[in-house]
Coordinates of N, CA and C in Angstrom, one line a residue:
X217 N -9.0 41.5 -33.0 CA -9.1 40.3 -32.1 C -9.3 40.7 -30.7
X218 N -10.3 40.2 -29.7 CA -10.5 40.4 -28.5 C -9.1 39.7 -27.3
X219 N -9.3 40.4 -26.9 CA -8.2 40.0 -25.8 C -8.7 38.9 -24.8
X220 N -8.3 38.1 -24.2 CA -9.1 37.5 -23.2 C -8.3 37.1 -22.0
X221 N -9.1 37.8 -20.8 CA -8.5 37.8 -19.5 C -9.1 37.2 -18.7
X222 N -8.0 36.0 -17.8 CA -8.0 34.8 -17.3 C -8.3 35.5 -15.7
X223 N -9.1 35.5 -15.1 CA -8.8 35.5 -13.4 C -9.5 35.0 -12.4
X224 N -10.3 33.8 -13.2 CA -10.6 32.4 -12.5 C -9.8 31.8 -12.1
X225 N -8.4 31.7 -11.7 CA -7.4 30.7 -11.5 C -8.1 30.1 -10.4
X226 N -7.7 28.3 -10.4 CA -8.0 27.7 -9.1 C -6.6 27.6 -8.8
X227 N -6.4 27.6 -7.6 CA -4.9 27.6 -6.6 C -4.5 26.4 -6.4
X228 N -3.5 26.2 -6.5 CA -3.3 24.6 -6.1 C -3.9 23.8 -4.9
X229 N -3.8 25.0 -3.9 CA -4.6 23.8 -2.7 C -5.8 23.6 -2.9
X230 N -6.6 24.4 -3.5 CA -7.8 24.0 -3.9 C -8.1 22.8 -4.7
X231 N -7.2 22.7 -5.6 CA -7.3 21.7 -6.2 C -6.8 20.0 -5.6
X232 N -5.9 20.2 -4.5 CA -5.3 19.4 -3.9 C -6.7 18.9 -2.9
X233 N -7.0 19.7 -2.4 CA -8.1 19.5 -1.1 C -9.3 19.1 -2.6
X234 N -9.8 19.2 -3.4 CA -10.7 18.4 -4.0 C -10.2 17.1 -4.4
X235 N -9.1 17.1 -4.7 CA -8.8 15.8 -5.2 C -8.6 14.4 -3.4
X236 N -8.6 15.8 -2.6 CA -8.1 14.2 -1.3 C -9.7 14.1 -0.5
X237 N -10.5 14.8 -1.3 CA -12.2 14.4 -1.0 C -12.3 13.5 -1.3
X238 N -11.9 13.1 -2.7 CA -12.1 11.9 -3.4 C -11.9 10.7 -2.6
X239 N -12.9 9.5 -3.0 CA -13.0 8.7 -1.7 C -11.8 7.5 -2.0
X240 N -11.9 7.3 -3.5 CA -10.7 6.7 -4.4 C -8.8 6.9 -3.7
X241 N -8.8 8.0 -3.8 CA -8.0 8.7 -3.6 C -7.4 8.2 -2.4
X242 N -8.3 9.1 -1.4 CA -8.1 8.7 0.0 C -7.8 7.1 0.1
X243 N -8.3 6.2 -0.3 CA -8.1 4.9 0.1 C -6.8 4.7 -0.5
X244 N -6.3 4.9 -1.7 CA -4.8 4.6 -2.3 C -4.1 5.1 -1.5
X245 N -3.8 6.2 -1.2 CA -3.2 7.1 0.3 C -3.1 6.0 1.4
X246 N -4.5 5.8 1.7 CA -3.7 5.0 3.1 C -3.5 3.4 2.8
X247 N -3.5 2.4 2.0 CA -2.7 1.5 1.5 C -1.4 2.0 0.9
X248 N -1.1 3.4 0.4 CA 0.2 3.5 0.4 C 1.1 3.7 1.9
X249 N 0.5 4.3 2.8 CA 1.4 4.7 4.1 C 1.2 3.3 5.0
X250 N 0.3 2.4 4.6 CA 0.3 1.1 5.4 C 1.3 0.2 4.9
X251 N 1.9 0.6 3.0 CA 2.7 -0.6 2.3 C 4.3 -0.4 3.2
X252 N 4.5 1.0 2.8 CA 5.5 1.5 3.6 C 6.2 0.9 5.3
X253 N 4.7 0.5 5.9 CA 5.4 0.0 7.1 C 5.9 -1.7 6.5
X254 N 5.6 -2.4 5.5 CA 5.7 -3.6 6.2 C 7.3 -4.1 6.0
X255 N 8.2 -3.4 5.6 CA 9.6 -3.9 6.3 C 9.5 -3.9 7.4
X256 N 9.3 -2.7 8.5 CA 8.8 -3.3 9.9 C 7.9 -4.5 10.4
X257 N 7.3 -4.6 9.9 CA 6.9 -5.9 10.2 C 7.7 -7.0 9.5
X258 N 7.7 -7.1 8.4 CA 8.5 -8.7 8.1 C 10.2 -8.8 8.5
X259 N 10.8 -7.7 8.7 CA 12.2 -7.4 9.5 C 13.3 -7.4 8.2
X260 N 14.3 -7.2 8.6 CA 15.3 -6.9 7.4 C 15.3 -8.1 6.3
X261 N 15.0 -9.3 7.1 CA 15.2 -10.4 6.0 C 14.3 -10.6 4.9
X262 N 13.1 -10.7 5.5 CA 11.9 -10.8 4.6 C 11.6 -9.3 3.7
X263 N 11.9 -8.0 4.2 CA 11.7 -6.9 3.7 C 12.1 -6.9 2.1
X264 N 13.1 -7.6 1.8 CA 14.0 -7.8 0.6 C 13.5 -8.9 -0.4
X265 N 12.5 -9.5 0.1 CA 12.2 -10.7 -0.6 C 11.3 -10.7 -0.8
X266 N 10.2 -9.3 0.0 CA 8.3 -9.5 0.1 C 8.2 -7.9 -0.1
X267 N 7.0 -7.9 -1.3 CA 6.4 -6.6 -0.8 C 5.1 -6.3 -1.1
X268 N 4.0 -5.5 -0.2 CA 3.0 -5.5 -0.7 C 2.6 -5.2 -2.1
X269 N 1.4 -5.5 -2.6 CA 1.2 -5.7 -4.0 C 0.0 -5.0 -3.6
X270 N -1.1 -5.3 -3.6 CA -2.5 -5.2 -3.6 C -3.3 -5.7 -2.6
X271 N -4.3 -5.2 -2.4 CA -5.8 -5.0 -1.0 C -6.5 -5.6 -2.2
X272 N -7.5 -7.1 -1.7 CA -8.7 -7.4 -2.2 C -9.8 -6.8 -1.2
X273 N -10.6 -7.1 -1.9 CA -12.3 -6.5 -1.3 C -12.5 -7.1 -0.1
X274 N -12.3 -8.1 0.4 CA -12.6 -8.8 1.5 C -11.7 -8.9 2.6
X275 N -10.7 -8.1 2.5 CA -9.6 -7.3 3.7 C -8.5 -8.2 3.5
X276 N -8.1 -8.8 2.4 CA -6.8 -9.6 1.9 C -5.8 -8.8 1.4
X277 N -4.7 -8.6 2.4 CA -3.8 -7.8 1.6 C -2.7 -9.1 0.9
X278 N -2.6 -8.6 -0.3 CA -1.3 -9.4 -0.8 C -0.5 -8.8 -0.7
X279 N 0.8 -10.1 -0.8 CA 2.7 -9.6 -0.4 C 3.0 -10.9 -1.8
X280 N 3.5 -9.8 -3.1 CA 4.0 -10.4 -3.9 C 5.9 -10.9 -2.7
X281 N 6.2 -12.0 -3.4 CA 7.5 -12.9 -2.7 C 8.2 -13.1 -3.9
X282 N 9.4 -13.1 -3.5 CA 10.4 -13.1 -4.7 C 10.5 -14.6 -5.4
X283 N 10.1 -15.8 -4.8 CA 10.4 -16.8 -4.6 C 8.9 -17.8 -3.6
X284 N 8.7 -18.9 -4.4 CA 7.9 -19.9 -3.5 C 8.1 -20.4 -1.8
X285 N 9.7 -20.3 -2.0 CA 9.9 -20.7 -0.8 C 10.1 -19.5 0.4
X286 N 10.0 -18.4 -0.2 CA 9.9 -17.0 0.7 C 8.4 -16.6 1.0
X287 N 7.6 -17.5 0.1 CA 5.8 -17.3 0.5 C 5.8 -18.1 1.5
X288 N 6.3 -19.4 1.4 CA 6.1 -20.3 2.3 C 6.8 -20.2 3.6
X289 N 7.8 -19.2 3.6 CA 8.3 -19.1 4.9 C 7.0 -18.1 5.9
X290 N 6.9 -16.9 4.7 CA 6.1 -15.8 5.3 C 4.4 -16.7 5.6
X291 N 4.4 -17.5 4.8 CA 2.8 -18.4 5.4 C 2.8 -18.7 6.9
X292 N 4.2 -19.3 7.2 CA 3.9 -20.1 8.4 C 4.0 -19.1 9.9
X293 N 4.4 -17.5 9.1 CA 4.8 -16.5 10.0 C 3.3 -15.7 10.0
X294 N 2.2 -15.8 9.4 CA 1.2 -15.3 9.0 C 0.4 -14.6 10.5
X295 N 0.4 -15.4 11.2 CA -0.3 -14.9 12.4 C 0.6 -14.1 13.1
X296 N 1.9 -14.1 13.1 CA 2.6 -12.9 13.9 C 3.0 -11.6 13.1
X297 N 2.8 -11.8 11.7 CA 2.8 -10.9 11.0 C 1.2 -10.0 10.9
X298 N 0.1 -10.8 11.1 CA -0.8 -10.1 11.2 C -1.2 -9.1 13.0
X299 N -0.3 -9.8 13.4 CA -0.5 -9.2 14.9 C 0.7 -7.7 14.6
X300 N 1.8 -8.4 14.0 CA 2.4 -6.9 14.2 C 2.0 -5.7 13.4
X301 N 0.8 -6.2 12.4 CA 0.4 -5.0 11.8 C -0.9 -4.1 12.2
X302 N -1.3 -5.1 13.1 CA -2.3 -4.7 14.2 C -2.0 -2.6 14.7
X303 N -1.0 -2.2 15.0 CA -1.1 -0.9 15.4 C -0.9 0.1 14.3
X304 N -0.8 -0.4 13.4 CA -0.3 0.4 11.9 C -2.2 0.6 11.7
X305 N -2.4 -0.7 11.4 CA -3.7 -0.6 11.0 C -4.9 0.2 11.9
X306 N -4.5 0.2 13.1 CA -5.4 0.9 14.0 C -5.2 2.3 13.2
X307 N -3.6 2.7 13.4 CA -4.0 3.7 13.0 C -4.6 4.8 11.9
X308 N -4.1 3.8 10.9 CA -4.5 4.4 9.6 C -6.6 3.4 9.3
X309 N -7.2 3.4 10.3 CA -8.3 2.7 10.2 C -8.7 1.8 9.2
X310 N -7.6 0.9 9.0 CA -7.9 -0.3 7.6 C -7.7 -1.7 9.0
X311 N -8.8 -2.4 8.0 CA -9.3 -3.6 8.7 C -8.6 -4.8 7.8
X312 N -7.8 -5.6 7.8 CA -7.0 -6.7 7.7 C -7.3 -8.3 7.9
X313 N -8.2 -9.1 7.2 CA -8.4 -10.2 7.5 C -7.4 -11.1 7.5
X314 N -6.7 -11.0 6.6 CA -6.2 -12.4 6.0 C -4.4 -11.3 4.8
X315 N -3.6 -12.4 5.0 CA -2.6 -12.2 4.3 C -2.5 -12.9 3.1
X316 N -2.2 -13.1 1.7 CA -2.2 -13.9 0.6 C -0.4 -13.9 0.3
X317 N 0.1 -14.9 0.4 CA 1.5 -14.1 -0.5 C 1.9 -15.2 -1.9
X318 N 1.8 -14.1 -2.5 CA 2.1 -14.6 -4.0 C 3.3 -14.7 -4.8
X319 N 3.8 -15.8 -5.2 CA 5.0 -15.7 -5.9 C 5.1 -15.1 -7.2
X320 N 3.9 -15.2 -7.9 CA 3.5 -14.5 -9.1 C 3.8 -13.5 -9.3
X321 N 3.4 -12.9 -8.2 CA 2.8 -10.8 -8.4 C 4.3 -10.1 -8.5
X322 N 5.6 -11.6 -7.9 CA 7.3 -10.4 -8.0 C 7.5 -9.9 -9.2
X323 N 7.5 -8.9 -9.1 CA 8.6 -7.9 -10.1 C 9.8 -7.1 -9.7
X324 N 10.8 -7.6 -10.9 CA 11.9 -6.6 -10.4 C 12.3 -5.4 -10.4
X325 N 11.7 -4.9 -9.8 CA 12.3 -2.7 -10.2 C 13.5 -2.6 -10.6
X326 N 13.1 -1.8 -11.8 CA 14.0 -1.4 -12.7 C 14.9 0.4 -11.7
X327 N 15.5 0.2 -11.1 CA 16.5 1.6 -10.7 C 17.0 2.5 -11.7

């Protein structure tokens, strides 16, 4: 039986740095470091009752809400919440039209 010797290895960063080429990729990345801020934006109260869920195609981020009446609070906050996300978004270069918040989308994490 022949022996067979491996010393093609790819290295991990290599493989890391191909995978964050990926254009897929890159975009999950930065809706994940944008989801992360929005306790800062909605403030201790709302952070507990709202959280992002999903980015539609047309710059709609949704905020699944634990409750109907915690969509409808965060509706009527909609314009100061899109202003305070204004320097997040600069930074991470995602463009933000519109907020959706869904009572639907709550789920409760299992810890």
């Amino acid at each position: 039986m022949k022996k067979v010797l491996y010393t093609n290895f790819v290295s991990t960063e290599e493989i890391i740095a191909d995978m964050l080429e990926n254009k897929d990729i890159k975009k999950a990345i930065t809706r994940s470091n944008l989801y992360k801020f929005w306790s800062k934006v909605a403030g201790k109260k709302f952070a507990e009752k709202s959280k992002p869920h999903s980015m539609l195609g047309s710059g709609v981020m949704v905020i699944a809400c634990e409750n109907a009446i915690v969509a409808q609070e965060l509706m009527l906050k909609k314009t100061q919440l899109i202003l305070k996300l204004q320097p997040y978004l600069k930074s991470l270069k995602i463009k933000i039209k519109d907020l959706k918040f869904d009572p639907k989308k709550w789920q409760i994490e299992d810890n």
